[in-house]
Amino acid sequence: MIRILKQIFRTGIVTEPLPPEMEKEIVEICSKLNDSIRKRFCGSLTIRQVDAGSCNGCELEIHALNNPVYNCERFGIHFTASPRFADMLLVTGPVSHNMEIALRRTYDATPSPKLVVAAGDCAFNGGIFGESYASRGGIGNVIPVDAYITGCPPTPLAMLKGIVAAVSKG
């Protein structure tokens, strides 16, 4: 244990701060989001993330929304495990044959008014998987979608912009 602590002290801090222009953009986007969330959802937006058959690239970027760099919870965005408590469904991946019924049930279990955001190229049009015997293609082929976030995978900043677009539009 002492050896590990000595190594930590020798190494020092290995992280680096965000570039100021990126920090400014994050704060600007999140302040817009915060205003929209206050008006529409009384202060907080609860998201249920659904993986409909993705490669998990988008999920890694979604997890980055909760890290100290983006810290989406400071702007009133929370993730929940239950669709019954969600205001928004954030869906990733092409809808696989095995996930189609589960996605519809999750959509039906989410109380109205609900928003659906499709994150990533696969959620938009099936991406490299397309439509086949195992894949239904994009999310829009199964449930109605309010906003699309393109990219493979989309950056956390693009995710925030897509959430802003969905909340402002809806």
Short mmCIF file of C-alpha atoms in Angstrom, two decimals:
data_model
loop_
_atom_site.label_atom_id
_atom_site.label_comp_id
_atom_site.label_asym_id
_atom_site.label_seq_id
_atom_site.Cartn_x
_atom_site.Cartn_y
_atom_site.Cartn_z
CA MET A 1 0.00 0.00 0.00
CA ILE A 2 2.82 2.39 0.86
CA ARG A 3 4.43 1.66 -2.52
CA ILE A 4 1.21 2.61 -4.34
CA LEU A 5 0.87 5.86 -2.38
CA LYS A 6 4.49 6.79 -3.12
CA GLN A 7 3.89 6.18 -6.81
CA ILE A 8 0.79 8.39 -6.73
CA PHE A 9 2.72 11.21 -5.07
CA ARG A 10 5.61 10.84 -7.55
CA THR A 11 3.31 10.85 -10.57
CA GLY A 12 1.22 13.83 -9.49
CA ILE A 13 -1.88 15.05 -11.28
CA VAL A 14 -2.14 13.58 -14.77
CA THR A 15 -5.37 15.22 -15.91
CA GLU A 16 -5.51 18.46 -17.77
CA PRO A 17 -8.20 21.13 -17.77
CA LEU A 18 -10.53 21.70 -20.70
CA PRO A 19 -9.53 24.38 -23.18
CA PRO A 20 -11.26 27.65 -22.16
CA GLU A 21 -13.25 27.89 -25.41
CA MET A 22 -14.67 24.39 -24.90
CA GLU A 23 -15.57 25.14 -21.27
CA LYS A 24 -17.30 28.33 -22.43
CA GLU A 25 -19.30 26.40 -25.06
CA ILE A 26 -20.36 23.76 -22.52
CA VAL A 27 -21.56 26.40 -20.05
CA GLU A 28 -23.40 28.28 -22.83
CA ILE A 29 -25.20 25.17 -24.09
CA CYS A 30 -26.02 24.00 -20.60
CA SER A 31 -27.41 27.38 -19.56
CA LYS A 32 -29.81 27.18 -22.55
CA LEU A 33 -30.66 23.65 -21.52
CA ASN A 34 -31.16 24.70 -17.92
CA ASP A 35 -33.60 27.44 -18.98
CA SER A 36 -35.56 25.02 -21.19
CA ILE A 37 -35.65 22.39 -18.45
CA ARG A 38 -36.91 24.91 -15.88
CA LYS A 39 -39.75 26.00 -18.17
CA ARG A 40 -40.85 22.57 -19.31
CA PHE A 41 -39.94 20.14 -16.53
CA CYS A 42 -39.97 22.26 -13.35
CA GLY A 43 -36.22 22.19 -12.83
CA SER A 44 -34.98 18.72 -13.70
CA LEU A 45 -34.96 16.39 -16.69
CA THR A 46 -34.88 12.66 -16.02
CA ILE A 47 -33.52 10.48 -18.82
CA ARG A 48 -33.89 6.75 -19.36
CA GLN A 49 -31.12 5.52 -21.64
CA VAL A 50 -32.03 2.50 -23.79
CA ASP A 51 -29.48 0.44 -25.74
CA ALA A 52 -31.48 -1.05 -28.60
CA GLY A 53 -28.56 -3.04 -30.02
CA SER A 54 -25.55 -0.74 -30.27
CA CYS A 55 -21.81 -1.42 -30.18
CA ASN A 56 -21.60 0.58 -26.88
CA GLY A 57 -19.64 3.46 -28.42
CA CYS A 58 -22.53 5.85 -27.80
CA GLU A 59 -22.95 4.56 -24.25
CA LEU A 60 -19.35 5.49 -23.45
CA GLU A 61 -20.05 9.04 -24.60
CA ILE A 62 -23.27 9.14 -22.57
CA HIS A 63 -21.31 8.06 -19.50
CA ALA A 64 -18.96 10.96 -20.18
CA LEU A 65 -21.89 13.34 -19.63
CA ASN A 66 -21.72 12.42 -15.94
CA ASN A 67 -17.97 12.84 -15.52
CA PRO A 68 -16.48 15.95 -13.86
CA VAL A 69 -15.79 17.63 -17.22
CA TYR A 70 -19.43 17.85 -18.33
CA ASN A 71 -21.20 17.13 -15.02
CA CYS A 72 -24.70 17.24 -16.49
CA GLU A 73 -26.30 16.87 -13.06
CA ARG A 74 -25.39 20.46 -12.20
CA PHE A 75 -27.80 21.51 -14.95
CA GLY A 76 -30.67 19.34 -13.75
CA ILE A 77 -30.15 16.28 -15.96
CA HIS A 78 -30.49 12.96 -14.15
CA PHE A 79 -30.49 9.37 -15.40
CA THR A 80 -32.96 6.80 -14.10
CA ALA A 81 -33.24 3.04 -14.39
CA SER A 82 -37.03 3.08 -14.69
CA PRO A 83 -38.95 4.46 -17.66
CA ARG A 84 -41.84 5.25 -15.29
CA PHE A 85 -39.81 8.13 -13.82
CA ALA A 86 -38.37 9.36 -17.13
CA ASP A 87 -39.16 12.51 -19.08
CA MET A 88 -36.98 11.51 -22.01
CA LEU A 89 -35.81 8.30 -23.66
CA LEU A 90 -32.27 8.51 -25.03
CA VAL A 91 -32.02 5.55 -27.41
CA THR A 92 -28.82 4.25 -29.02
CA GLY A 93 -28.08 1.66 -31.67
CA PRO A 94 -30.12 0.12 -34.44
CA VAL A 95 -33.19 -1.67 -33.13
CA SER A 96 -32.30 -5.34 -33.07
CA HIS A 97 -35.05 -7.88 -33.61
CA ASN A 98 -34.75 -9.01 -29.98
CA MET A 99 -35.01 -5.45 -28.59
CA GLU A 100 -38.00 -4.25 -30.62
CA ILE A 101 -40.66 -5.36 -28.12
CA ALA A 102 -38.61 -4.15 -25.14
CA LEU A 103 -38.19 -0.72 -26.76
CA ARG A 104 -41.94 -0.44 -27.42
CA ARG A 105 -42.71 -1.46 -23.83
CA THR A 106 -40.24 1.09 -22.50
CA TYR A 107 -41.82 3.77 -24.69
CA ASP A 108 -45.31 2.82 -23.51
CA ALA A 109 -44.19 2.80 -19.85
CA THR A 110 -42.80 6.34 -20.07
CA PRO A 111 -45.40 8.88 -18.92
CA SER A 112 -46.57 11.63 -21.24
CA PRO A 113 -45.39 14.17 -22.19
CA LYS A 114 -42.31 12.24 -23.23
CA LEU A 115 -39.44 13.01 -25.52
CA VAL A 116 -37.45 10.51 -27.57
CA VAL A 117 -33.93 11.30 -28.73
CA ALA A 118 -32.09 8.91 -31.06
CA ALA A 119 -28.34 9.15 -30.41
CA GLY A 120 -25.81 8.07 -33.02
CA ASP A 121 -25.85 7.16 -36.69
CA CYS A 122 -27.15 3.67 -35.95
CA ALA A 123 -30.17 5.09 -34.13
CA PHE A 124 -30.74 7.52 -36.99
CA ASN A 125 -30.77 5.12 -39.94
CA GLY A 126 -29.31 1.81 -38.82
CA GLY A 127 -25.73 2.92 -39.50
CA ILE A 128 -23.43 0.16 -40.70
CA PHE A 129 -26.00 -2.43 -39.63
CA GLY A 130 -28.84 -1.07 -41.78
CA GLU A 131 -32.06 -3.06 -42.01
CA SER A 132 -31.85 -6.84 -42.16
CA TYR A 133 -33.39 -9.98 -40.73
CA ALA A 134 -31.75 -9.12 -37.38
CA SER A 135 -32.14 -5.33 -37.39
CA ARG A 136 -35.13 -3.05 -37.84
CA GLY A 137 -32.84 -0.12 -38.71
CA GLY A 138 -33.23 3.27 -37.05
CA ILE A 139 -35.30 4.04 -33.97
CA GLY A 140 -37.83 5.96 -36.09
CA ASN A 141 -38.93 2.67 -37.66
CA VAL A 142 -40.21 1.46 -34.27
CA ILE A 143 -41.21 4.49 -32.14
CA PRO A 144 -41.70 8.21 -32.88
CA VAL A 145 -38.52 10.28 -32.46
CA ASP A 146 -38.39 13.97 -31.47
CA ALA A 147 -34.70 14.64 -32.20
CA TYR A 148 -31.72 12.91 -33.77
CA ILE A 149 -28.08 13.24 -32.75
CA THR A 150 -25.76 12.19 -35.55
CA GLY A 151 -22.19 10.97 -35.20
CA CYS A 152 -20.48 7.66 -34.69
CA PRO A 153 -20.32 8.04 -31.76
CA PRO A 154 -21.58 11.56 -31.10
CA THR A 155 -19.48 13.59 -28.68
CA PRO A 156 -20.88 14.49 -25.25
CA LEU A 157 -21.17 18.08 -26.46
CA ALA A 158 -23.24 16.93 -29.46
CA MET A 159 -25.41 14.91 -27.05
CA LEU A 160 -26.04 18.03 -24.96
CA LYS A 161 -26.91 20.01 -28.11
CA GLY A 162 -29.34 17.29 -29.18
CA ILE A 163 -30.99 17.25 -25.77
CA VAL A 164 -31.30 21.07 -25.93
CA ALA A 165 -32.93 20.78 -29.37
CA ALA A 166 -35.40 18.15 -28.17
CA VAL A 167 -36.37 20.01 -25.00
CA SER A 168 -36.69 23.36 -26.82
CA LYS A 169 -38.68 21.85 -29.69
CA GLY A 170 -40.97 19.70 -27.57
#
